[in-house]
Amino acid sequence: MFFESAQTAIARHASGTITPPAVPTLQSLFGRQPIEKFEAGKAILWEGDDASHIFEVTEGVLRVFRILGDGRRVITGFLYPGDILGVSLKDRYLYSVEAVTHAQVRRFGRNRFQEEISRSPELRPQLFSRLCDEMAAAQDQMVLLARKSAEERVCSFLLLTARRMKVDRQTAPVIEIAMTRLDMADYLGLTIETVSRTMTKLMSRGVIVPSGRHGLKILKFAKLVALAGDSDEEDKTGSGYARQAIWPN
Amino acid sequence: MFFESAQTAIARHASGTITPPAVPTLQSLFGRQPIEKFEAGKAILWEGDDASHIFEVTEGVLRVFRILGDGRRVITGFLYPGDILGVSLKDRYLYSVEAVTHAQVRRFGRNRFQEEISRSPELRPQLFSRLCDEMAAAQDQMVLLARKSAEERVCSFLLLTARRMKVDRQTAPVIEIAMTRLDMADYLGLTIETVSRTMTKLMSRGVIVPSGRHGLKILKFAKLVALAGDSDEEDKTGSGYARQAIWPN
DNA sequence: CGGAGTTTTGACTGGAATCAACTGCGGTGG
DNA sequence: CCACCGCAGTTGATTCCAGTCAAAACTCCG
């Protein structure tokens, strides 16, 4: 599977003897870069900054967001280990990025990154594929924000989180919600009160139950899917999600 | 300017003697393809279809949309002449596209398109640039849908339309609203009634006035900008918008 | 234990949705 | 030519979902 193999390559690099992987992956580019650590709440980059670097998340969760003039915040996405940050860029970053939890990233100069990309016919389709995934996620989010109710939004978010953690839906999966209610609200276009109320309702209906500090056990997966609203969508959980890259060399 | 020069290349191709442009552009790829016409309301492609072609819009306006299981529709964007359609794709289209007005497109096989892209170091950065523009637009839209009021949404839409028509803001520009209230509503995450009421209010305040069948004259441009809500944003009207492509060969 | 930040809960409000009636316009055919 | 129809758009009355305001409860630390 695409993501797995990339992760494995990283792991090899991080631990022992460093040998270039047989097929270069986007992540393998970052393998030799030093790890940078950020505590929760610290900024990795700011909207409007000179877009000088590309980042790979190696640990933790990040939030990507923009702020309206009067302080309204919109979180456009969360980043997890294995995600790459700053790929879709102009000459300045389009958004700010902060650590939600303690987090680690590797950094790669943009010019060098672009050289590598233009040199390598293996890397290019991977990069295209990433951008397309990002676009697909953005469109899902537009659908959510434009037409879904509060409950549908929260359920969609829980399912998205479950998907990112690659849980299998059979065994009452436990997901970790690393972010605060405020982060969730700013991601879902709601208020913290509405998020809280909706979560409470889902718990009282036995769809989910708390599980430890930030954990949530999904008791009724099918119910959650139904409540998420996009009934026509294919099943995106599991291996079907990581499709072959369609872009040629 | 980036877009202008591309358009000019197309125009040359369409009219007389066909000579390859000095620097190939994405649009010049489409120059020799036959023109296909669609009447208003007809579908160009459907979500889930085999993503076999890339399109260039040469005339008219298209809507890009997705449908929730129960019929709710979300328009994720509109396409104007010069826009390219189907670039950000997996093996299946992520959305449906219909003609809003009578429209014309040129079609290019995806495999051939990908060959051309991977062969040409001039074309690749242009394609990346397109994808990045698309991402930027998607993020603006997420901000709009997540946090803006009905009035801010409508004003943002009018400004976006003005920008796409490259009007200059000094001379009380007239914009053409080709789409119906329903299209606007499904794009802005509102209902037709709310769109209608908001437009009426803007007219009664003298911000805009009707101008012919589908035309709107913007009388108070600065007011419209203020009402659009994103006060921190830079001025995107005019030449500053078409930046240099940042991607190298 | 205390205090700050986060989350929950409750009462109330408000902006947009809904439901419904009406207007205006363009096309069509008697 | 104009009466009629259908559709897009407007306007009004009412509803309702999520926002706002406020206070209490919980959690994590030092």
Coordinates of C-alpha atoms (C1' of nucleotides) in Angstrom, one line a residue:
Chain A
M1 CA 0.0 0.0 0.0
F2 CA 1.2 3.4 -0.9
F3 CA 1.3 5.1 2.5
E4 CA 2.6 2.1 4.4
S5 CA 5.6 1.6 2.2
A6 CA 6.5 5.2 2.4
Q7 CA 6.3 5.1 6.2
T8 CA 8.5 2.0 6.3
A9 CA 11.1 3.7 4.2
I10 CA 11.1 6.6 6.7
A11 CA 11.4 4.2 9.6
R12 CA 14.4 2.5 8.1
H13 CA 16.1 5.9 7.6
A14 CA 15.3 7.0 11.1
S15 CA 16.7 4.0 12.8
G16 CA 19.8 2.3 11.5
T17 CA 21.9 2.0 8.4
I18 CA 20.8 4.5 5.8
T19 CA 20.3 3.0 2.3
P20 CA 18.3 4.8 -0.4
P21 CA 15.0 2.9 -1.0
A22 CA 14.7 1.0 -4.3
V23 CA 11.9 3.4 -5.5
P24 CA 12.3 6.9 -4.1
T25 CA 9.2 8.3 -2.4
L26 CA 8.3 11.8 -1.4
Q27 CA 9.0 11.0 2.2
S28 CA 12.3 9.4 1.5
L29 CA 13.5 12.9 0.4
F30 CA 13.0 14.0 4.0
G31 CA 14.8 11.1 5.5
R32 CA 18.1 12.8 6.2
Q33 CA 16.7 16.1 7.3
P34 CA 17.0 16.8 11.0
I35 CA 13.9 16.5 13.1
E36 CA 12.4 19.7 14.5
K37 CA 10.1 19.6 17.5
F38 CA 7.2 21.9 18.3
E39 CA 5.3 22.0 21.5
A40 CA 1.5 22.1 21.4
G41 CA 0.3 25.5 20.3
K42 CA 3.5 26.7 18.6
A43 CA 3.4 27.9 15.0
I44 CA 5.3 26.0 12.3
L45 CA 4.6 28.7 9.7
W46 CA 2.3 31.7 9.1
E47 CA 0.0 32.7 6.2
G48 CA 1.8 35.2 4.1
D49 CA 5.3 34.0 5.1
D50 CA 7.8 33.5 2.3
A51 CA 7.1 29.9 1.2
S52 CA 10.7 28.8 1.6
H53 CA 10.2 25.2 2.9
I54 CA 8.2 22.1 2.5
F55 CA 7.6 20.0 5.6
E56 CA 6.9 16.4 6.4
V57 CA 5.0 15.6 9.6
T58 CA 6.7 12.8 11.5
E59 CA 4.8 12.9 14.7
G60 CA 1.8 14.6 16.3
V61 CA -1.1 16.6 14.8
L62 CA -1.0 20.0 13.2
R63 CA -3.8 22.4 12.3
V64 CA -3.9 24.4 9.1
F65 CA -6.0 27.5 9.3
R66 CA -6.8 31.0 8.1
I67 CA -8.0 34.0 10.1
L68 CA -10.6 36.6 8.9
G69 CA -9.8 40.2 9.6
D70 CA -12.0 40.4 12.7
G71 CA -10.6 37.2 14.3
R72 CA -12.9 34.5 12.9
R73 CA -10.8 31.4 12.4
V74 CA -11.3 28.7 9.9
I75 CA -9.3 25.4 10.2
T76 CA -9.1 24.0 6.7
G77 CA -7.5 20.7 7.7
F78 CA -5.5 18.7 10.2
L79 CA -2.2 17.0 9.4
Y80 CA -1.0 13.7 10.7
P81 CA 2.3 11.8 10.5
G82 CA 3.2 11.0 6.9
D83 CA 1.4 14.1 5.6
I84 CA 3.4 16.7 3.6
L85 CA 2.9 20.3 4.2
G86 CA 3.4 23.3 2.0
V87 CA 3.3 21.5 -1.4
S88 CA 0.3 23.4 -2.7
L89 CA 1.8 26.8 -2.6
K90 CA 2.4 30.0 -4.4
D91 CA 5.4 32.2 -3.5
R92 CA 3.8 32.7 -0.1
Y93 CA 2.0 30.3 2.2
L94 CA -1.7 30.4 1.9
Y95 CA -2.4 29.5 5.5
S96 CA -0.9 29.2 9.0
V97 CA 0.0 26.0 10.6
E98 CA 0.3 25.3 14.3
A99 CA 1.0 22.2 16.4
V100 CA -2.1 20.8 18.0
T101 CA -0.2 18.3 20.1
H102 CA 3.6 18.1 20.6
A103 CA 4.8 17.5 17.1
Q104 CA 7.8 16.8 15.0
V105 CA 8.5 17.7 11.4
R106 CA 11.3 17.5 8.9
R107 CA 12.1 20.5 6.7
F108 CA 13.2 20.6 3.1
G109 CA 14.2 23.8 1.1
R110 CA 11.6 24.6 -1.5
N111 CA 14.2 25.1 -4.3
R112 CA 15.9 21.8 -3.5
F113 CA 12.5 20.2 -3.3
Q114 CA 11.5 21.5 -6.7
E115 CA 14.8 20.4 -8.2
E116 CA 14.2 16.9 -6.9
I117 CA 10.7 16.8 -8.2
S118 CA 11.6 18.0 -11.7
R119 CA 14.5 15.6 -11.8
S120 CA 12.6 12.5 -10.7
P121 CA 10.0 10.9 -12.9
E122 CA 9.1 8.7 -9.9
L123 CA 8.5 11.6 -7.5
R124 CA 6.3 13.7 -9.8
P125 CA 3.3 11.4 -10.0
Q126 CA 3.4 11.1 -6.2
L127 CA 3.3 14.8 -5.8
F128 CA 0.4 15.1 -8.3
S129 CA -1.4 12.4 -6.4
R130 CA -0.9 14.3 -3.2
L131 CA -2.3 17.5 -4.6
C132 CA -5.3 15.6 -6.0
D133 CA -6.0 14.0 -2.6
E134 CA -5.8 17.5 -1.1
M135 CA -8.3 18.8 -3.6
A136 CA -10.7 15.8 -3.0
A137 CA -10.5 16.5 0.7
A138 CA -11.2 20.2 0.1
Q139 CA -14.3 19.4 -1.9
D140 CA -15.6 17.0 0.7
Q141 CA -15.2 19.8 3.2
M142 CA -17.0 22.3 1.0
V143 CA -19.9 19.9 0.8
L144 CA -19.9 19.5 4.6
L145 CA -19.8 23.3 5.2
A146 CA -22.3 24.2 2.6
R147 CA -25.1 21.7 3.2
K148 CA -24.6 19.5 6.3
S149 CA -26.3 19.9 9.6
A150 CA -24.4 20.1 12.9
E151 CA -24.9 16.4 13.6
E152 CA -23.8 15.4 10.1
R153 CA -20.7 17.5 10.4
V154 CA -19.6 16.0 13.7
C155 CA -20.3 12.5 12.5
S156 CA -18.3 13.2 9.3
F157 CA -15.4 14.5 11.3
L158 CA -15.4 11.4 13.5
L159 CA -15.4 9.1 10.5
L160 CA -12.7 11.1 8.8
T161 CA -10.6 10.8 11.9
A162 CA -11.2 7.1 12.1
R163 CA -10.2 6.8 8.4
R164 CA -6.9 8.7 9.0
M165 CA -6.1 6.3 11.9
K166 CA -6.8 3.4 9.5
V167 CA -8.9 1.6 12.1
D168 CA -10.9 -1.3 10.9
R169 CA -14.6 -0.8 11.4
Q170 CA -15.5 -4.2 12.7
T171 CA -13.9 -4.1 16.2
A172 CA -15.6 -1.0 17.8
P173 CA -12.5 1.1 16.9
V174 CA -11.1 3.6 19.3
I175 CA -10.1 6.9 17.9
E176 CA -8.0 9.6 19.5
I177 CA -9.4 13.2 19.3
A178 CA -6.2 15.2 19.8
M179 CA -7.8 18.6 19.3
T180 CA -9.9 20.7 21.5
R181 CA -13.6 21.5 21.0
L182 CA -12.6 24.9 19.7
D183 CA -10.4 23.3 17.0
M184 CA -13.3 21.0 16.0
A185 CA -15.7 23.9 15.9
D186 CA -13.4 26.0 13.8
Y187 CA -12.9 23.1 11.4
L188 CA -16.7 22.2 11.2
G189 CA -18.0 25.8 11.0
L190 CA -19.8 25.5 14.3
T191 CA -19.4 26.8 17.9
I192 CA -17.9 24.8 20.8
E193 CA -21.3 24.6 22.4
T194 CA -22.9 23.0 19.4
V195 CA -20.0 20.6 19.0
S196 CA -20.3 19.7 22.7
R197 CA -24.0 19.2 22.6
T198 CA -23.8 17.1 19.5
M199 CA -21.1 14.8 21.0
T200 CA -23.2 14.5 24.1
K201 CA -26.2 13.4 22.1
L202 CA -24.2 10.8 20.2
M203 CA -23.0 9.4 23.5
S204 CA -26.5 9.3 25.0
R205 CA -27.6 7.4 21.9
G206 CA -24.8 4.9 22.4
V207 CA -23.2 5.7 19.1
I208 CA -19.9 6.5 20.8
V209 CA -18.5 6.2 24.3
P210 CA -15.5 8.0 25.9
S211 CA -12.4 5.8 26.1
G212 CA -9.6 7.2 28.3
R213 CA -8.2 10.7 28.2
H214 CA -9.0 11.8 24.5
G215 CA -10.2 8.5 23.2
L216 CA -13.6 7.7 21.7
K217 CA -14.9 4.2 21.0
I218 CA -17.2 3.9 18.1
L219 CA -19.9 1.5 19.1
K220 CA -22.3 1.9 16.2
F221 CA -20.1 2.4 13.1
A222 CA -22.9 1.9 10.6
K223 CA -25.1 4.4 12.5
L224 CA -22.3 6.9 12.5
V225 CA -22.0 6.5 8.7
A226 CA -25.7 6.9 8.2
L227 CA -25.7 10.1 10.4
A228 CA -22.8 11.5 8.4
G229 CA -25.1 12.3 5.6
D230 CA -23.3 11.4 2.4
S231 CA -25.1 8.1 1.8
D232 CA -24.1 7.8 -1.8
E233 CA -20.4 7.9 -1.1
E234 CA -18.4 4.8 -1.5
D235 CA -16.8 3.1 1.5
K236 CA -13.5 5.0 2.0
T237 CA -12.3 3.0 5.0
G238 CA -9.5 0.5 4.5
S239 CA -7.4 -0.2 1.5
G240 CA -9.6 1.1 -1.2
Y241 CA -8.7 4.5 -0.1
A242 CA -5.0 4.4 -1.1
R243 CA -5.4 4.1 -4.9
Q244 CA -2.7 3.7 -7.4
A245 CA -1.1 7.0 -8.4
I246 CA -2.5 7.7 -11.8
W247 CA 0.1 10.1 -13.0
P248 CA 2.8 8.6 -15.3
N249 CA 6.5 9.3 -15.1
Chain B
M1 CA 0.5 38.4 -18.1
F2 CA 0.2 34.6 -17.8
F3 CA -3.5 34.1 -18.7
E4 CA -3.5 36.7 -21.4
S5 CA -0.6 35.3 -23.3
A6 CA -2.1 31.8 -23.1
Q7 CA -5.4 33.1 -24.5
T8 CA -3.7 34.9 -27.3
A9 CA -2.0 31.7 -28.3
I10 CA -5.4 29.9 -28.5
A11 CA -6.8 32.7 -30.6
R12 CA -4.1 32.4 -33.1
H13 CA -4.6 28.7 -33.3
A14 CA -8.4 29.1 -33.7
S15 CA -8.2 31.6 -36.5
G16 CA -5.6 31.3 -39.3
T17 CA -2.3 29.6 -40.0
I18 CA -1.4 27.2 -37.2
T19 CA 2.1 27.6 -35.9
P20 CA 3.3 26.2 -32.6
P21 CA 3.7 29.0 -30.1
A22 CA 7.2 29.9 -29.0
V23 CA 6.6 28.7 -25.5
P24 CA 4.0 26.0 -25.3
T25 CA 1.1 26.6 -22.9
L26 CA -1.5 24.3 -21.5
Q27 CA -4.1 25.9 -23.7
S28 CA -2.1 25.5 -26.8
L29 CA -2.3 21.7 -26.3
F30 CA -6.1 22.0 -27.0
G31 CA -5.7 24.3 -30.0
R32 CA -6.2 21.6 -32.6
Q33 CA -8.9 19.7 -30.9
P34 CA -12.4 20.1 -32.3
I35 CA -14.9 22.3 -30.5
E36 CA -17.8 20.7 -28.8
K37 CA -20.9 22.6 -28.0
F38 CA -23.3 22.1 -25.1
E39 CA -26.6 23.9 -24.6
A40 CA -27.5 25.4 -21.3
G41 CA -28.2 22.7 -18.7
K42 CA -26.5 19.8 -20.5
A43 CA -23.9 17.7 -18.7
I44 CA -20.3 17.6 -19.8
L45 CA -19.3 14.9 -17.4
W46 CA -20.6 13.1 -14.3
E47 CA -19.1 12.4 -10.9
G48 CA -17.9 8.8 -10.9
D49 CA -17.4 8.7 -14.7
D50 CA -14.2 7.2 -15.9
A51 CA -11.8 10.2 -16.0
S52 CA -10.9 9.8 -19.6
H53 CA -10.5 13.4 -20.8
I54 CA -9.3 16.8 -19.8
F55 CA -11.3 19.8 -21.1
E56 CA -10.6 23.4 -21.9
V57 CA -13.5 25.8 -21.7
T58 CA -13.5 28.1 -24.8
E59 CA -16.9 29.8 -24.4
G60 CA -19.7 30.1 -21.8
V61 CA -19.9 29.2 -18.1
L62 CA -20.0 25.8 -16.5
R63 CA -20.9 24.7 -13.0
V64 CA -19.0 22.1 -11.1
F65 CA -21.0 20.3 -8.4
R66 CA -21.7 17.3 -6.2
I67 CA -24.9 15.9 -5.0
L68 CA -25.6 14.4 -1.5
G69 CA -27.6 11.2 -1.4
D70 CA -30.8 13.0 -0.6
G71 CA -30.6 15.5 -3.4
R72 CA -28.8 18.4 -1.7
R73 CA -26.5 20.0 -4.3
V74 CA -23.3 21.8 -3.7
I75 CA -21.7 23.8 -6.5
T76 CA -17.9 23.9 -5.8
G77 CA -17.1 26.3 -8.5
F78 CA -17.9 27.9 -11.9
L79 CA -15.6 27.6 -14.9
Y80 CA -15.1 30.4 -17.5
P81 CA -13.3 30.5 -20.9
G82 CA -9.7 29.7 -20.5
D83 CA -10.3 27.4 -17.5
I84 CA -9.2 23.8 -17.6
L85 CA -11.4 21.1 -16.3
G86 CA -10.6 17.6 -15.0
V87 CA -6.9 18.3 -14.1
S88 CA -7.2 17.5 -10.5
L89 CA -8.4 13.9 -10.8
K90 CA -8.1 10.4 -9.7
D91 CA -9.2 7.6 -12.0
R92 CA -12.8 8.9 -11.8
Y93 CA -14.1 12.4 -11.8
L94 CA -14.8 13.8 -8.4
Y95 CA -17.7 16.0 -9.5
S96 CA -20.2 16.6 -12.2
V97 CA -20.0 19.5 -14.7
E98 CA -22.9 21.1 -16.5
A99 CA -23.3 24.0 -18.9
V100 CA -24.8 27.0 -17.2
T101 CA -25.1 28.9 -20.5
H102 CA -24.5 27.7 -24.0
A103 CA -20.9 26.6 -23.8
Q104 CA -18.0 25.3 -25.9
V105 CA -15.1 23.1 -24.8
R106 CA -12.2 21.3 -26.3
R107 CA -11.4 17.8 -25.2
F108 CA -8.0 16.1 -24.8
G109 CA -7.4 12.4 -23.9
R110 CA -6.1 12.0 -20.4
N111 CA -3.3 9.6 -21.4
R112 CA -2.1 11.9 -24.2
F113 CA -2.4 14.9 -21.8
Q114 CA -0.3 13.1 -19.2
E115 CA 2.3 12.2 -21.8
E116 CA 2.5 15.8 -23.0
I117 CA 2.9 16.9 -19.4
S118 CA 5.6 14.5 -18.4
R119 CA 7.4 15.3 -21.7
S120 CA 7.3 19.0 -21.4
P121 CA 9.3 20.9 -18.7
E122 CA 7.5 24.1 -19.8
L123 CA 4.0 22.6 -19.3
R124 CA 4.6 21.0 -15.9
P125 CA 5.0 24.2 -13.9
Q126 CA 1.9 25.6 -15.5
L127 CA -0.1 22.5 -14.5
F128 CA 1.2 22.8 -10.9
S129 CA 0.3 26.4 -10.9
R130 CA -3.2 25.6 -12.0
L131 CA -3.6 23.1 -9.2
C132 CA -2.4 25.5 -6.7
D133 CA -4.8 28.2 -7.9
E134 CA -7.5 25.7 -7.6
M135 CA -6.5 24.9 -4.0
A136 CA -6.3 28.5 -3.1
A137 CA -9.9 29.0 -4.5
A138 CA -11.1 26.0 -2.5
Q139 CA -9.7 27.4 0.7
D140 CA -11.3 30.8 0.1
Q141 CA -14.6 29.0 -0.4
M142 CA -14.1 27.0 2.8
V143 CA -13.6 30.2 4.7
L144 CA -16.7 31.7 3.1
L145 CA -18.9 28.6 3.9
A146 CA -17.6 28.1 7.4
R147 CA -17.7 31.6 8.8
K148 CA -19.3 34.2 6.6
S149 CA -22.8 35.7 6.9
A150 CA -25.3 35.6 4.0
E151 CA -24.4 39.2 3.0
E152 CA -20.7 38.5 3.1
R153 CA -21.2 35.5 1.0
V154 CA -23.1 37.3 -1.7
C155 CA -20.7 40.2 -1.8
S156 CA -17.7 37.8 -2.0
F157 CA -19.4 36.1 -4.9
L158 CA -20.0 39.4 -6.8
L159 CA -16.4 40.4 -6.2
L160 CA -15.1 37.0 -7.4
T161 CA -17.2 37.3 -10.5
A162 CA -15.9 40.8 -11.2
R163 CA -12.4 39.5 -10.7
R164 CA -12.9 36.7 -13.2
M165 CA -14.2 39.2 -15.8
K166 CA -11.1 41.3 -15.2
V167 CA -13.1 44.5 -14.8
D168 CA -11.3 47.5 -13.5
R169 CA -12.7 48.7 -10.3
Q170 CA -12.7 52.4 -11.1
T171 CA -15.4 52.8 -13.7
A172 CA -18.5 51.3 -12.0
P173 CA -17.9 47.9 -13.7
V174 CA -20.8 45.9 -15.1
I175 CA -20.7 42.2 -14.4
E176 CA -22.7 39.5 -16.0
I177 CA -24.4 37.0 -13.7
A178 CA -25.0 34.1 -16.0
M179 CA -26.3 31.7 -13.4
T180 CA -29.7 31.5 -11.7
R181 CA -30.4 32.3 -8.1
L182 CA -30.5 28.5 -7.5
D183 CA -26.9 28.2 -8.8
M184 CA -25.8 31.1 -6.6
A185 CA -27.5 29.6 -3.6
D186 CA -26.0 26.2 -4.1
Y187 CA -22.6 27.8 -4.5
L188 CA -22.9 30.0 -1.5
G189 CA -24.6 27.4 0.9
L190 CA -27.8 29.5 1.1
T191 CA -31.3 29.3 -0.2
I192 CA -32.7 31.2 -3.3
E193 CA -34.8 33.3 -1.0
T194 CA -31.9 34.5 1.1
V195 CA -29.8 35.2 -2.0
S196 CA -32.7 37.2 -3.4
R197 CA -33.3 39.2 -0.2
T198 CA -29.6 40.0 0.1
M199 CA -29.4 41.2 -3.5
T200 CA -32.4 43.4 -3.0
K201 CA -30.9 44.9 0.1
L202 CA -27.6 45.6 -1.8
M203 CA -29.6 47.3 -4.5
S204 CA -31.7 49.4 -2.1
R205 CA -28.5 50.6 -0.5
G206 CA -27.2 51.6 -3.9
V207 CA -24.2 49.3 -3.8
I208 CA -25.3 47.6 -7.1
V209 CA -27.9 48.3 -9.7
P210 CA -29.4 46.0 -12.4
S211 CA -28.0 46.6 -15.9
G212 CA -29.8 44.9 -18.6
R213 CA -31.0 41.2 -18.7
H214 CA -28.3 39.6 -16.5
G215 CA -26.0 42.5 -15.9
L216 CA -25.2 44.2 -12.6
K217 CA -23.4 47.5 -12.3
I218 CA -21.2 47.9 -9.2
L219 CA -21.7 51.4 -8.0
K220 CA -19.9 51.2 -4.7
F221 CA -16.9 48.9 -5.2
A222 CA -15.2 49.8 -1.9
K223 CA -18.4 49.2 0.0
L224 CA -18.8 45.8 -1.7
V225 CA -15.2 44.9 -0.7
A226 CA -15.9 46.0 2.9
L227 CA -19.1 44.0 3.0
A228 CA -17.3 40.9 1.7
G229 CA -15.7 40.4 5.1
D230 CA -12.1 39.4 4.4
S231 CA -10.6 42.7 5.3
D232 CA -7.1 41.4 5.7
E233 CA -6.9 40.1 2.2
E234 CA -4.8 41.8 -0.3
D235 CA -6.3 43.4 -3.4
K236 CA -6.7 40.5 -5.8
T237 CA -8.2 42.6 -8.6
G238 CA -6.0 43.4 -11.6
S239 CA -2.5 42.3 -12.5
G240 CA -1.3 41.3 -9.1
Y241 CA -3.4 38.2 -9.3
A242 CA -1.6 36.5 -12.1
R243 CA 1.7 35.7 -10.4
Q244 CA 4.7 34.1 -12.0
A245 CA 4.5 30.4 -12.0
I246 CA 6.8 29.3 -9.2
W247 CA 7.5 25.8 -10.3
P248 CA 10.7 25.2 -12.2
N249 CA 11.2 23.1 -15.3
Chain C
dC1 C1' -5.7 22.7 47.3
dG2 C1' -6.2 26.3 44.1
dG3 C1' -6.7 28.3 39.8
dA4 C1' -6.8 28.6 34.9
dG5 C1' -8.4 26.6 30.9
dT6 C1' -11.7 23.5 28.8
dT7 C1' -16.1 21.4 28.5
dT8 C1' -20.8 20.9 29.6
dT9 C1' -25.4 22.5 30.4
dG10 C1' -29.2 25.8 30.4
dA11 C1' -32.0 29.8 28.9
dC12 C1' -32.7 32.8 25.3
dT13 C1' -32.0 35.1 20.7
dG14 C1' -31.4 35.6 16.0
dG15 C1' -30.4 34.8 11.2
dA16 C1' -31.4 32.0 7.7
dA17 C1' -34.6 28.2 6.3
dT18 C1' -39.1 27.0 5.3
dC19 C1' -43.7 27.6 3.6
dA20 C1' -46.6 30.3 0.8
dA21 C1' -48.3 33.8 -2.2
dC22 C1' -47.5 36.9 -5.7
dT23 C1' -45.0 39.4 -9.6
dG24 C1' -42.7 39.8 -13.9
dC25 C1' -41.0 38.2 -18.0
dG26 C1' -40.5 35.5 -22.2
dG27 C1' -42.2 32.3 -25.2
dT28 C1' -46.1 30.1 -27.6
dG29 C1' -50.1 29.4 -29.9
dG30 C1' -54.9 30.4 -30.6
Chain D
dC1 C1' -52.0 40.6 -31.1
dC2 C1' -52.6 39.2 -26.7
dA3 C1' -54.1 35.6 -23.5
dC4 C1' -52.1 32.0 -21.3
dC5 C1' -48.6 29.2 -19.4
dG6 C1' -44.3 28.2 -17.0
dC7 C1' -40.4 29.5 -14.8
dA8 C1' -37.4 32.6 -12.3
dG9 C1' -37.4 35.8 -8.9
dT10 C1' -39.4 38.6 -5.1
dT11 C1' -41.7 39.4 -0.9
dG12 C1' -43.9 38.2 3.5
dA13 C1' -45.1 35.3 7.7
dT14 C1' -43.4 31.9 10.5
dT15 C1' -40.3 28.3 12.2
dC16 C1' -36.2 26.3 13.8
dC17 C1' -31.4 25.2 14.2
dA18 C1' -27.4 26.8 15.7
dG19 C1' -25.5 31.0 18.0
dT20 C1' -25.0 33.8 22.0
dC21 C1' -24.8 34.7 26.8
dA22 C1' -24.2 32.9 31.3
dA23 C1' -23.0 29.8 34.8
dA24 C1' -21.7 25.4 36.6
dA25 C1' -18.7 21.3 36.4
dC26 C1' -14.7 19.1 35.3
dT27 C1' -9.5 18.5 34.3
dC28 C1' -5.1 19.2 34.5
dC29 C1' -1.2 21.1 36.6
dG30 C1' 1.7 23.4 39.7

